[in-house]
Coordinates of C-alpha atoms in Angstrom, one line a residue:
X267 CA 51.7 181.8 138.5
X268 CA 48.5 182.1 136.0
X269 CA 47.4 185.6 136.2
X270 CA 43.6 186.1 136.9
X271 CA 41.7 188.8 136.0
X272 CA 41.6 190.9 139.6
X273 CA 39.6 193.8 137.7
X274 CA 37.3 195.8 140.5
X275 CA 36.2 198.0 137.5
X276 CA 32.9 197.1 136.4
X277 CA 32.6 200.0 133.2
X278 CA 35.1 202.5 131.9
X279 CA 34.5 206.4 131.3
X280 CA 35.6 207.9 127.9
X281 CA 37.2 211.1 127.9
X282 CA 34.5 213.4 126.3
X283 CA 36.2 215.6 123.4
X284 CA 35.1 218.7 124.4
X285 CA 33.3 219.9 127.6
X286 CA 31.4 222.9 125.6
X287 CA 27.8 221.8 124.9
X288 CA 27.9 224.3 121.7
X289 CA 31.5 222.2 120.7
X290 CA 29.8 219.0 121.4
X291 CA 26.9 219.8 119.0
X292 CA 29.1 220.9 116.0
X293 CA 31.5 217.7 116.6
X294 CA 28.5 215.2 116.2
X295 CA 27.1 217.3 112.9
X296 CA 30.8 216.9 111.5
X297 CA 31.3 213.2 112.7
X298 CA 27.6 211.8 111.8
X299 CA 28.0 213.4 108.7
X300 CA 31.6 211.5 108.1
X301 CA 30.1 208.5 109.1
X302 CA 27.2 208.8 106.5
X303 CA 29.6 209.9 103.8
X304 CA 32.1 206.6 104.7
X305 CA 28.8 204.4 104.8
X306 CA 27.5 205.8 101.3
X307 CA 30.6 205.6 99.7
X308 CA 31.3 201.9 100.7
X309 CA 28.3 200.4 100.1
X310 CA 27.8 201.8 97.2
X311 CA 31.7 200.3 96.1
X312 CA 30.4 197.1 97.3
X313 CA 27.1 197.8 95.4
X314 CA 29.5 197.9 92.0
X315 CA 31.7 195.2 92.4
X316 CA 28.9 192.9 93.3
X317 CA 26.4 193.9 90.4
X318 CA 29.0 194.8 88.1
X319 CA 29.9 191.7 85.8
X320 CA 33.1 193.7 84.8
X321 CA 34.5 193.6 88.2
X322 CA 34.2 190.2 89.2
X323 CA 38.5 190.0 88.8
X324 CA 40.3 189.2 91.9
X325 CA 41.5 192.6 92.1
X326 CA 38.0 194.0 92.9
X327 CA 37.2 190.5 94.8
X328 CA 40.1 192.1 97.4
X329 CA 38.9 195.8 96.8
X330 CA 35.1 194.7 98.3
X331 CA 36.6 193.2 101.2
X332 CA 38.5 196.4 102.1
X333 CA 35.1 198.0 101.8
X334 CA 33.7 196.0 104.4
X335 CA 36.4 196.6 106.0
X336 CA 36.1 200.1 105.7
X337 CA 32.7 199.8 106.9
X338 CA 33.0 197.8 110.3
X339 CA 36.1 200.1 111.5
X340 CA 34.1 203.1 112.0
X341 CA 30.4 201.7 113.0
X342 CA 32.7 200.2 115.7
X343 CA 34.0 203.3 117.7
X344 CA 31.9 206.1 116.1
X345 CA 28.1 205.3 116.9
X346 CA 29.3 205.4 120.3
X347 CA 31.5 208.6 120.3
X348 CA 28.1 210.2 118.8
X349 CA 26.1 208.9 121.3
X350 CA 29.0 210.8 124.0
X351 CA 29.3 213.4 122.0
X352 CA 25.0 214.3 121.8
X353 CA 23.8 212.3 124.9
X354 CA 26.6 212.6 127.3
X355 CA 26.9 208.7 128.0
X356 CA 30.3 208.1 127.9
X357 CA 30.0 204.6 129.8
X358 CA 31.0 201.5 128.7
X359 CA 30.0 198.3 130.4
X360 CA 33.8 196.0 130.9
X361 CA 32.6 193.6 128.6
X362 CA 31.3 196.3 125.7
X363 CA 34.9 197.9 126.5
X364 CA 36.2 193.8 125.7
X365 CA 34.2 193.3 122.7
X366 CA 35.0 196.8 121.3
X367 CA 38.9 196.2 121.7
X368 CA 38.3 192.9 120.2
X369 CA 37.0 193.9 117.0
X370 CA 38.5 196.8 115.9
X371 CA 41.9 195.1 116.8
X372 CA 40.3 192.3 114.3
X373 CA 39.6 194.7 111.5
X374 CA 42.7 197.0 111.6
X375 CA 44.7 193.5 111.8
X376 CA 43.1 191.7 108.6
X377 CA 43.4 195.0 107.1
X378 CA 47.1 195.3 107.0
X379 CA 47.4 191.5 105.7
X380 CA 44.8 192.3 103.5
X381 CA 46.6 194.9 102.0
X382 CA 49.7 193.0 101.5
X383 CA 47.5 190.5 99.6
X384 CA 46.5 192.9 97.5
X385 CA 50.3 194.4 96.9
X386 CA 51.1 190.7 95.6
X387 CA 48.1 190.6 93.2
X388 CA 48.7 193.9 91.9
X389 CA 53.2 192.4 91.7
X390 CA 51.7 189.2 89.7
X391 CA 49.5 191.8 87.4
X392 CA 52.0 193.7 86.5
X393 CA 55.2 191.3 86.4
X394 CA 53.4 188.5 85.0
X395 CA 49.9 189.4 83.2
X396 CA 50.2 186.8 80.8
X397 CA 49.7 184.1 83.8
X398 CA 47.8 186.1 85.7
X399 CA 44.7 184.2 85.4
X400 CA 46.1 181.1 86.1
X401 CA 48.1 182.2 89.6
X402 CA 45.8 184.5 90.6
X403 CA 42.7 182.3 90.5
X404 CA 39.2 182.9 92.2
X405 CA 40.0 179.3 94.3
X406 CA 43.2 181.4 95.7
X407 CA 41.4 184.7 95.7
X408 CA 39.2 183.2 98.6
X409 CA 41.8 181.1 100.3
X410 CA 43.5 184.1 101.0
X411 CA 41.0 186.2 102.1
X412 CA 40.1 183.7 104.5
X413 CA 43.4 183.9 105.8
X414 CA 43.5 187.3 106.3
X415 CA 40.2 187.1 108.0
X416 CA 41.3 184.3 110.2
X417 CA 44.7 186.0 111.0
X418 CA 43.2 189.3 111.7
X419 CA 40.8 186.9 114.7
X420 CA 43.7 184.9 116.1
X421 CA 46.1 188.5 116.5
X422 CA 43.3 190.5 118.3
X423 CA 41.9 187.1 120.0
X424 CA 45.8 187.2 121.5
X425 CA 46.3 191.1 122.6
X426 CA 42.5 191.1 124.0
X427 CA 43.1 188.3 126.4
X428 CA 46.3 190.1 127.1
X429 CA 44.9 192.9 128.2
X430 CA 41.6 192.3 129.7
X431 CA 43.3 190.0 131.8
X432 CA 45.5 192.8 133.8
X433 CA 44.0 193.9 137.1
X434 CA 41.8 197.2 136.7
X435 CA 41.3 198.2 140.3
X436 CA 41.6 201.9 140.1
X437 CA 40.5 205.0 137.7
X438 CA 38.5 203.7 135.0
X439 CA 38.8 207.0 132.7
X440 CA 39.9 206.1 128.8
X441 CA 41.6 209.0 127.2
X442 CA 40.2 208.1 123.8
X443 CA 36.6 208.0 122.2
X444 CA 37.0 203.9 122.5
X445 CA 38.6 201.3 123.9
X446 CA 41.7 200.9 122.6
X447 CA 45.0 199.3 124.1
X448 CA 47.4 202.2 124.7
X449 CA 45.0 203.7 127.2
X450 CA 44.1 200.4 128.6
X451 CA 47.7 199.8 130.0
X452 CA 48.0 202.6 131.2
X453 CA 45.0 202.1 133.2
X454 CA 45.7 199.1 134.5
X455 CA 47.2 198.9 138.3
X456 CA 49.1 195.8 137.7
X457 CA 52.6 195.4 135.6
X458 CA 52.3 195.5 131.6
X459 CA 56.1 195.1 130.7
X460 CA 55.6 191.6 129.8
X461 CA 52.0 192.3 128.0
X462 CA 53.9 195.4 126.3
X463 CA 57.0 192.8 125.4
X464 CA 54.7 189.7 123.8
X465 CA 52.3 192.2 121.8
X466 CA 55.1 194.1 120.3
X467 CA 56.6 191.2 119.4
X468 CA 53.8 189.4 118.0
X469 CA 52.3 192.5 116.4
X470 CA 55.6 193.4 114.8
X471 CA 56.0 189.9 113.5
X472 CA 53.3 189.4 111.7
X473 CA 52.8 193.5 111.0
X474 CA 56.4 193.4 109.5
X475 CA 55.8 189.9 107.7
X476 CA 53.3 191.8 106.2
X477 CA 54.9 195.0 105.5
X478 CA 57.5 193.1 103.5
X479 CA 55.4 191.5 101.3
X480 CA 53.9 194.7 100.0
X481 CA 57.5 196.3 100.1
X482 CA 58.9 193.4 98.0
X483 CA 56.3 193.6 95.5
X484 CA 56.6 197.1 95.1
X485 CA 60.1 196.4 94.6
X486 CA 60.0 193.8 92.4
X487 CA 57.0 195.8 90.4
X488 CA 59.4 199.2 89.8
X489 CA 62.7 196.7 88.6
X490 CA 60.0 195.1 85.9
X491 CA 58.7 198.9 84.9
X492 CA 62.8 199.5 84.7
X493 CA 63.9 196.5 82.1
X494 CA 61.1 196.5 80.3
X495 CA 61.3 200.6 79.3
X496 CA 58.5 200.1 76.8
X497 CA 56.5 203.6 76.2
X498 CA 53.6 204.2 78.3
X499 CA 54.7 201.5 80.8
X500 CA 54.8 204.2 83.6
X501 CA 51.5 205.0 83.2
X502 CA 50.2 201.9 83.0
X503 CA 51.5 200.6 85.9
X504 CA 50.5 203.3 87.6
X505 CA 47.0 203.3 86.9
X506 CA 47.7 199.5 88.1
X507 CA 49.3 200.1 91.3
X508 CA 48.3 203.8 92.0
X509 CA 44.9 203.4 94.0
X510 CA 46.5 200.7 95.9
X511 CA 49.9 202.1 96.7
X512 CA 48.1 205.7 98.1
X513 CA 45.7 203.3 100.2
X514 CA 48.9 201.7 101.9
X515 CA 50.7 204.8 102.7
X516 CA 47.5 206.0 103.9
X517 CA 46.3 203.5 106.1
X518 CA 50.3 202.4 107.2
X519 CA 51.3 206.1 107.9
X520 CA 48.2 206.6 110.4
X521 CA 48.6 203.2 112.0
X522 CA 52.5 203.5 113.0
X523 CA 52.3 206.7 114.7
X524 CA 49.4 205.3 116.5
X525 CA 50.8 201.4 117.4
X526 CA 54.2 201.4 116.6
X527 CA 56.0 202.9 120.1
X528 CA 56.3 202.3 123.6
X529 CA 53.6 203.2 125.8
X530 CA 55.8 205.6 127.5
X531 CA 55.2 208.0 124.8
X532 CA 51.4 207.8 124.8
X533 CA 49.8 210.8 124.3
X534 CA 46.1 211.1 125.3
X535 CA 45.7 214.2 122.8
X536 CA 47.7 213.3 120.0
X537 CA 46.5 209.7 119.8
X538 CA 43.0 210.9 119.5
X539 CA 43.8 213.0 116.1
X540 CA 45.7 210.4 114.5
X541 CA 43.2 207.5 115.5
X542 CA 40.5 210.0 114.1
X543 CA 42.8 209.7 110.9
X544 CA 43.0 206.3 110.1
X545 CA 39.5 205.3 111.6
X546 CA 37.2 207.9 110.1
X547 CA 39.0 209.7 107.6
X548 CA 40.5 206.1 106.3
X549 CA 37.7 204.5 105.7
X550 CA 36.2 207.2 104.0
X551 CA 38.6 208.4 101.6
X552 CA 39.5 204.9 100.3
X553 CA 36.5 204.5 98.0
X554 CA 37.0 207.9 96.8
X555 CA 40.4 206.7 96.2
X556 CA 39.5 204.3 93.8
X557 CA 36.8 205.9 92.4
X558 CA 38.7 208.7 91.3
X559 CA 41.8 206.8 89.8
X560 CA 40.5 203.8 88.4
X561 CA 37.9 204.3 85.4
X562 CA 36.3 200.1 85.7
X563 CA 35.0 201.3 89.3
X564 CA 34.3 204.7 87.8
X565 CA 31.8 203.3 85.1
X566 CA 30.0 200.8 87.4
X567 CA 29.6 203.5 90.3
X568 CA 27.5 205.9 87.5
X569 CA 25.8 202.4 86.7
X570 CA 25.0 202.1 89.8
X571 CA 23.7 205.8 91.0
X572 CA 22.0 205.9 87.4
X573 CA 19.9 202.7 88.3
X574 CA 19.5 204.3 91.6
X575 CA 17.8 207.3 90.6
X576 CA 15.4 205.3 87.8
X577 CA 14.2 203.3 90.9
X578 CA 13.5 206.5 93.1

């Protein structure tokens, strides 16, 4: 039989994070001001690389699409945690709960191919710099951010219309600050085996096809640092590798404990930390990351803020 959405919800009711007005008003200082800090620090990356003739490489080419990245993850879920947090609307029409699900599914999927993509560059950089420019070319630069892009679409185009076509015909509470598909399940009235089944499947797929590429390059990276034992290589291939190799454990540490299980081990409390972790603190730490460790991005971000105060 083709399953129709039954759904006699017509909006969904966040879980507030804390009932105590005086709790309330010091979570939205410390959140806005995360937010700000995340959107300052991104655009400003994404200032550099763009103005910057010395980081128009593929490498940074990846790097600003992680900023955006970085960027649309939070302004999804945290203006309207703010908004619960200061105003006490914690509604969310079905269709804003849709669209939220949709994109943030999007981002956090073209984020992990993404990544991957950028493991491989940083494999062909180090294991073969000589022909770097010629594999890694801009022509393949955007091909594959395209992919990832497109990817990242069709995966959360597959697990939204998996979900949000379950019938949700009785409480309509989320236990998280946004709609995400953990607490959706288990809202819903009808039976989610098979949903559970096909988007662990599909998710671990292409989420372990891309796990393996950044494993495997990794791999192959330490085995060329190990035959070559030429002095200094260590730290050159660190300074290579090291922004991107914290960013994945980061991002992949924060994202298992959250996806990566059955939803018969959901836990409302715990899942909002660690979602906290890897969509606000994430996005904000990763420019800091490579700000900090990587002295190209280092020189054009004091270009940057120089020019900045000159014009104020």
């Amino acid at each position: 039989m083709q399953r129709v959405n039954l759904s006699a919800v017509s909006e969904f009711v966040f879980v507030g994070l804390s009932d105590v007005p005086e709790i309330r008003l010091l979570l939205f200082v410390l959140f806005l001001l995360i937010y700000l800090a995340t959107m300052t620090g991104n655009i400003t990356l994404l200032i550099a690389i763009s103005t910057d003739s010395h980081l128009h490489s593929p490498m940074y080419f990846f790097l600003g699409n992680l900023s955006l990245l970085d960027l649309l993850c939070p302004t999804i879920t945290v203006p309207k945690m703010l908004g619960a947090l200061l105003l006490e609307h914690k509604e969310i029409s079905f269709s804003g709960c849709l669209f939220q699900h949709f994109s943030l599914i999007a981002v956090v999927g073209t984020e992990i191919f993404l990544l991957a993509v950028m493991a491989y560059d940083r494999y062909v950089a180090v294991c073969h710099p000589l022909r770097y420019p010629s594999i890694v070319s801009m022509k393949l630069c955007a091909q594959l951010a395209l992919g990832t892009w497109a990817t990242g679409l069709l995966n959360s185009l597959l697990h939204t219309s998996l979900v949000f076509t379950l019938s949700f015909c009785g409480p309509n509470r989320i236990q998280q600050y946004y709609c995400d598909f953990p607490p959706m399940l288990a809202l819903s009235c009808s039976s989610t085996h098979s949903t559970e089944l096909v988007i662990l499947v599909v998710a671990g797929v292409l989420g372990s096809g891309a796990c393996v590429v950044t494993v495997v390059s990794y791999i192959c990276i330490l085995l060329e640092i190990l035959a070559r034992k030429s002095p200094g290589i260590w730290h050159k291939a660190f300074s290579t590798c090291g922004s991107h190799l914290s960013v994945v454990c980061l991002f992949y540490g924060t994202t298992i404990c959250t996806y990566v299980r059955p939803s018969s081990t959901y836990s409302p409390q715990w899942d909002r930390v660690v979602s906290m972790l890897y969509g606000m603190l994430t996005p904000l730490l990763n420019p800091i990351i490579y700000s900090l460790r990587n002295k190209d991005v280092k020189c054009a971000l004091k270009r940057v803020i120089s020019q900045v105060r000159r014009a104020l």
